[in-house]
Amino acid sequence: MDIPKTLEDRLREGKVIPFVGAGVSMAVLDRQTDKRLFPGWRELLDRAAHRLEEETNGQHAAAVRALLNLPKPDYLEIARHAREGLSEPTWYEFLKDQFDCPRDRAKTESLKLAQAIWNLKSQLVITTNYDDVLQWALPPHVYPESW
């Protein structure tokens, strides 16, 4: 892979701010099953539809499933439908169940991508992820602030 010289220089100077998205978390594997530890959008929303059914909200569950079957599903819009169908506390509980995994479930070798983020030695890392993968990959004796 060819990396532009300007980017190489900025990386070396510590002038790159990594923006970490779902791809880093999707690389983490379950140590027991060797499958992804965290769901992708489709799987997450399919689980949300199942949770809607458990909460006896079949109408919203059917809508979520129908929207998932569109040729180009709008995952954010589908997530809004799922959230509307669940009470606020239930929605947050559902998300916690999906993303709040204990560290010991993760296969250590699968944290290499997250560790590579810290190896960039940036003073700031931005993430949209709900999980703790970046914390799991921290080098020893590093305690970052988070907001």
PDB file of C-alpha atoms in Angstrom:
ATOM      1  CA  MET A   1       0.000   0.000   0.000  1.00  0.00           C
ATOM      2  CA  ASP A   2       1.414   3.360  -1.003  1.00  0.00           C
ATOM      3  CA  ILE A   3       1.119   5.992   1.691  1.00  0.00           C
ATOM      4  CA  PRO A   4       1.508   9.614   0.588  1.00  0.00           C
ATOM      5  CA  LYS A   5       4.736  11.207   1.832  1.00  0.00           C
ATOM      6  CA  THR A   6       2.791  14.043   3.455  1.00  0.00           C
ATOM      7  CA  LEU A   7       0.818  11.541   5.530  1.00  0.00           C
ATOM      8  CA  GLU A   8       3.993   9.671   6.493  1.00  0.00           C
ATOM      9  CA  ASP A   9       5.544  12.964   7.623  1.00  0.00           C
ATOM     10  CA  ARG A  10       2.476  13.941   9.645  1.00  0.00           C
ATOM     11  CA  LEU A  11       2.340  10.501  11.275  1.00  0.00           C
ATOM     12  CA  ARG A  12       6.017  10.723  12.222  1.00  0.00           C
ATOM     13  CA  GLU A  13       5.461  14.235  13.642  1.00  0.00           C
ATOM     14  CA  GLY A  14       2.421  13.100  15.655  1.00  0.00           C
ATOM     15  CA  LYS A  15       0.161  15.485  13.749  1.00  0.00           C
ATOM     16  CA  VAL A  16      -2.500  12.959  12.777  1.00  0.00           C
ATOM     17  CA  ILE A  17      -5.668  12.592  14.836  1.00  0.00           C
ATOM     18  CA  PRO A  18      -7.050   9.077  14.367  1.00  0.00           C
ATOM     19  CA  PHE A  19     -10.810   8.856  13.926  1.00  0.00           C
ATOM     20  CA  VAL A  20     -11.789   5.343  14.989  1.00  0.00           C
ATOM     21  CA  GLY A  21     -15.012   3.844  13.702  1.00  0.00           C
ATOM     22  CA  ALA A  22     -16.700   0.468  13.755  1.00  0.00           C
ATOM     23  CA  GLY A  23     -14.035  -1.211  11.615  1.00  0.00           C
ATOM     24  CA  VAL A  24     -11.641  -1.350  14.564  1.00  0.00           C
ATOM     25  CA  SER A  25     -14.249  -3.033  16.771  1.00  0.00           C
ATOM     26  CA  MET A  26     -15.343  -5.352  13.969  1.00  0.00           C
ATOM     27  CA  ALA A  27     -11.802  -6.771  13.926  1.00  0.00           C
ATOM     28  CA  VAL A  28     -12.157  -8.051  17.504  1.00  0.00           C
ATOM     29  CA  LEU A  29     -12.961 -11.750  17.769  1.00  0.00           C
ATOM     30  CA  ASP A  30     -14.649 -13.744  20.516  1.00  0.00           C
ATOM     31  CA  ARG A  31     -12.030 -15.979  22.116  1.00  0.00           C
ATOM     32  CA  GLN A  32     -14.464 -18.926  22.361  1.00  0.00           C
ATOM     33  CA  THR A  33     -16.218 -18.812  18.994  1.00  0.00           C
ATOM     34  CA  ASP A  34     -13.562 -17.050  16.876  1.00  0.00           C
ATOM     35  CA  LYS A  35     -16.407 -14.946  15.421  1.00  0.00           C
ATOM     36  CA  ARG A  36     -16.779 -11.172  15.597  1.00  0.00           C
ATOM     37  CA  LEU A  37     -17.433 -10.035  19.144  1.00  0.00           C
ATOM     38  CA  PHE A  38     -19.522  -7.034  18.096  1.00  0.00           C
ATOM     39  CA  PRO A  39     -22.388  -6.907  15.604  1.00  0.00           C
ATOM     40  CA  GLY A  40     -22.383  -4.967  12.352  1.00  0.00           C
ATOM     41  CA  TRP A  41     -25.312  -2.696  11.509  1.00  0.00           C
ATOM     42  CA  ARG A  42     -27.463  -5.394   9.917  1.00  0.00           C
ATOM     43  CA  GLU A  43     -26.943  -7.865  12.744  1.00  0.00           C
ATOM     44  CA  LEU A  44     -27.519  -5.184  15.387  1.00  0.00           C
ATOM     45  CA  LEU A  45     -30.801  -4.119  13.818  1.00  0.00           C
ATOM     46  CA  ASP A  46     -31.915  -7.707  13.338  1.00  0.00           C
ATOM     47  CA  ARG A  47     -31.318  -8.231  17.067  1.00  0.00           C
ATOM     48  CA  ALA A  48     -33.270  -5.024  17.733  1.00  0.00           C
ATOM     49  CA  ALA A  49     -36.206  -6.457  15.764  1.00  0.00           C
ATOM     50  CA  HIS A  50     -36.020  -9.590  17.909  1.00  0.00           C
ATOM     51  CA  ARG A  51     -35.983  -7.444  21.055  1.00  0.00           C
ATOM     52  CA  LEU A  52     -39.010  -5.511  19.768  1.00  0.00           C
ATOM     53  CA  GLU A  53     -40.846  -8.833  19.406  1.00  0.00           C
ATOM     54  CA  GLU A  54     -39.879  -9.774  22.967  1.00  0.00           C
ATOM     55  CA  GLU A  55     -41.360  -6.470  24.114  1.00  0.00           C
ATOM     56  CA  THR A  56     -44.557  -7.358  22.187  1.00  0.00           C
ATOM     57  CA  ASN A  57     -44.045  -4.650  19.617  1.00  0.00           C
ATOM     58  CA  GLY A  58     -44.440  -6.756  16.500  1.00  0.00           C
ATOM     59  CA  GLN A  59     -45.447  -3.813  14.330  1.00  0.00           C
ATOM     60  CA  HIS A  60     -42.137  -2.000  14.848  1.00  0.00           C
ATOM     61  CA  ALA A  61     -40.258  -5.304  14.525  1.00  0.00           C
ATOM     62  CA  ALA A  62     -41.907  -5.952  11.159  1.00  0.00           C
ATOM     63  CA  ALA A  63     -41.074  -2.411  10.013  1.00  0.00           C
ATOM     64  CA  VAL A  64     -37.421  -2.826  11.001  1.00  0.00           C
ATOM     65  CA  ARG A  65     -37.186  -6.147   9.159  1.00  0.00           C
ATOM     66  CA  ALA A  66     -38.923  -4.749   6.072  1.00  0.00           C
ATOM     67  CA  LEU A  67     -36.574  -1.763   5.962  1.00  0.00           C
ATOM     68  CA  LEU A  68     -33.573  -4.081   6.325  1.00  0.00           C
ATOM     69  CA  ASN A  69     -34.722  -5.888   3.179  1.00  0.00           C
ATOM     70  CA  LEU A  70     -34.571  -2.768   1.005  1.00  0.00           C
ATOM     71  CA  PRO A  71     -31.855  -2.834  -1.699  1.00  0.00           C
ATOM     72  CA  LYS A  72     -29.937  -0.037   0.081  1.00  0.00           C
ATOM     73  CA  PRO A  73     -31.063   0.025   3.711  1.00  0.00           C
ATOM     74  CA  ASP A  74     -30.559   3.280   5.617  1.00  0.00           C
ATOM     75  CA  TYR A  75     -29.246   1.803   8.862  1.00  0.00           C
ATOM     76  CA  LEU A  76     -29.450   5.018  10.848  1.00  0.00           C
ATOM     77  CA  GLU A  77     -33.091   5.507   9.862  1.00  0.00           C
ATOM     78  CA  ILE A  78     -33.863   1.873  10.717  1.00  0.00           C
ATOM     79  CA  ALA A  79     -32.194   2.336  14.112  1.00  0.00           C
ATOM     80  CA  ARG A  80     -34.505   5.310  14.720  1.00  0.00           C
ATOM     81  CA  HIS A  81     -37.509   3.064  14.045  1.00  0.00           C
ATOM     82  CA  ALA A  82     -36.168   0.441  16.434  1.00  0.00           C
ATOM     83  CA  ARG A  83     -35.541   3.038  19.120  1.00  0.00           C
ATOM     84  CA  GLU A  84     -39.044   4.475  18.721  1.00  0.00           C
ATOM     85  CA  GLY A  85     -40.490   1.023  19.289  1.00  0.00           C
ATOM     86  CA  LEU A  86     -38.644   0.488  22.554  1.00  0.00           C
ATOM     87  CA  SER A  87     -38.884   2.640  25.651  1.00  0.00           C
ATOM     88  CA  GLU A  88     -35.805   4.767  26.240  1.00  0.00           C
ATOM     89  CA  PRO A  89     -34.501   2.650  29.135  1.00  0.00           C
ATOM     90  CA  THR A  90     -35.078  -0.547  27.130  1.00  0.00           C
ATOM     91  CA  TRP A  91     -33.236   0.854  24.089  1.00  0.00           C
ATOM     92  CA  TYR A  92     -30.192   1.773  26.208  1.00  0.00           C
ATOM     93  CA  GLU A  93     -30.302  -1.602  27.943  1.00  0.00           C
ATOM     94  CA  PHE A  94     -30.390  -3.262  24.521  1.00  0.00           C
ATOM     95  CA  LEU A  95     -27.335  -1.276  23.346  1.00  0.00           C
ATOM     96  CA  LYS A  96     -25.493  -2.075  26.574  1.00  0.00           C
ATOM     97  CA  ASP A  97     -26.185  -5.780  26.025  1.00  0.00           C
ATOM     98  CA  GLN A  98     -24.695  -5.519  22.529  1.00  0.00           C
ATOM     99  CA  PHE A  99     -21.586  -3.452  23.239  1.00  0.00           C
ATOM    100  CA  ASP A 100     -20.671  -3.830  26.914  1.00  0.00           C
ATOM    101  CA  CYS A 101     -18.634  -7.033  26.698  1.00  0.00           C
ATOM    102  CA  PRO A 102     -16.020  -8.000  29.270  1.00  0.00           C
ATOM    103  CA  ARG A 103     -12.398  -7.831  28.085  1.00  0.00           C
ATOM    104  CA  ASP A 104     -11.822 -11.523  28.743  1.00  0.00           C
ATOM    105  CA  ARG A 105     -14.226 -12.418  25.919  1.00  0.00           C
ATOM    106  CA  ALA A 106     -11.912 -10.826  23.348  1.00  0.00           C
ATOM    107  CA  LYS A 107      -9.231 -12.842  21.615  1.00  0.00           C
ATOM    108  CA  THR A 108      -6.060 -10.906  22.480  1.00  0.00           C
ATOM    109  CA  GLU A 109      -4.488 -11.308  19.025  1.00  0.00           C
ATOM    110  CA  SER A 110      -7.530  -9.657  17.446  1.00  0.00           C
ATOM    111  CA  LEU A 111      -6.770  -6.371  19.234  1.00  0.00           C
ATOM    112  CA  LYS A 112      -3.794  -5.616  16.961  1.00  0.00           C
ATOM    113  CA  LEU A 113      -5.642  -3.017  14.894  1.00  0.00           C
ATOM    114  CA  ALA A 114      -6.753  -1.152  18.027  1.00  0.00           C
ATOM    115  CA  GLN A 115      -3.209  -1.364  19.414  1.00  0.00           C
ATOM    116  CA  ALA A 116      -1.897   0.100  16.151  1.00  0.00           C
ATOM    117  CA  ILE A 117      -4.036   3.196  16.785  1.00  0.00           C
ATOM    118  CA  TRP A 118      -2.187   3.820  20.053  1.00  0.00           C
ATOM    119  CA  ASN A 119       1.155   3.156  18.336  1.00  0.00           C
ATOM    120  CA  LEU A 120       0.543   6.305  16.273  1.00  0.00           C
ATOM    121  CA  LYS A 121       1.327   8.205  19.495  1.00  0.00           C
ATOM    122  CA  SER A 122      -1.300  10.842  18.813  1.00  0.00           C
ATOM    123  CA  GLN A 123      -2.277  13.091  21.714  1.00  0.00           C
ATOM    124  CA  LEU A 124      -5.926  12.757  20.697  1.00  0.00           C
ATOM    125  CA  VAL A 125      -8.018   9.858  19.387  1.00  0.00           C
ATOM    126  CA  ILE A 126     -11.637  10.364  18.358  1.00  0.00           C
ATOM    127  CA  THR A 127     -14.129   7.512  18.235  1.00  0.00           C
ATOM    128  CA  THR A 128     -17.822   7.018  17.605  1.00  0.00           C
ATOM    129  CA  ASN A 129     -17.735   3.509  19.065  1.00  0.00           C
ATOM    130  CA  TYR A 130     -19.759   2.509  22.112  1.00  0.00           C
ATOM    131  CA  ASP A 131     -17.527  -0.403  23.097  1.00  0.00           C
ATOM    132  CA  ASP A 132     -14.322  -0.493  25.160  1.00  0.00           C
ATOM    133  CA  VAL A 133     -12.000  -1.909  22.489  1.00  0.00           C
ATOM    134  CA  LEU A 134      -9.665   1.103  22.525  1.00  0.00           C
ATOM    135  CA  GLN A 135      -9.319   0.848  26.315  1.00  0.00           C
ATOM    136  CA  TRP A 136      -8.595  -2.872  26.027  1.00  0.00           C
ATOM    137  CA  ALA A 137      -5.764  -2.103  23.605  1.00  0.00           C
ATOM    138  CA  LEU A 138      -4.089   0.604  25.700  1.00  0.00           C
ATOM    139  CA  PRO A 139      -0.372   0.229  26.318  1.00  0.00           C
ATOM    140  CA  PRO A 140       0.547  -0.376  29.976  1.00  0.00           C
ATOM    141  CA  HIS A 141       0.524   2.692  32.232  1.00  0.00           C
ATOM    142  CA  VAL A 142      -1.447   4.849  29.807  1.00  0.00           C
ATOM    143  CA  TYR A 143      -4.604   6.405  31.216  1.00  0.00           C
ATOM    144  CA  PRO A 144      -6.331   8.625  28.663  1.00  0.00           C
ATOM    145  CA  GLU A 145      -9.079  11.074  29.452  1.00  0.00           C
ATOM    146  CA  SER A 146     -12.419  10.523  27.806  1.00  0.00           C
ATOM    147  CA  TRP A 147     -15.384  12.799  27.395  1.00  0.00           C
TER     148      TRP A 147
END
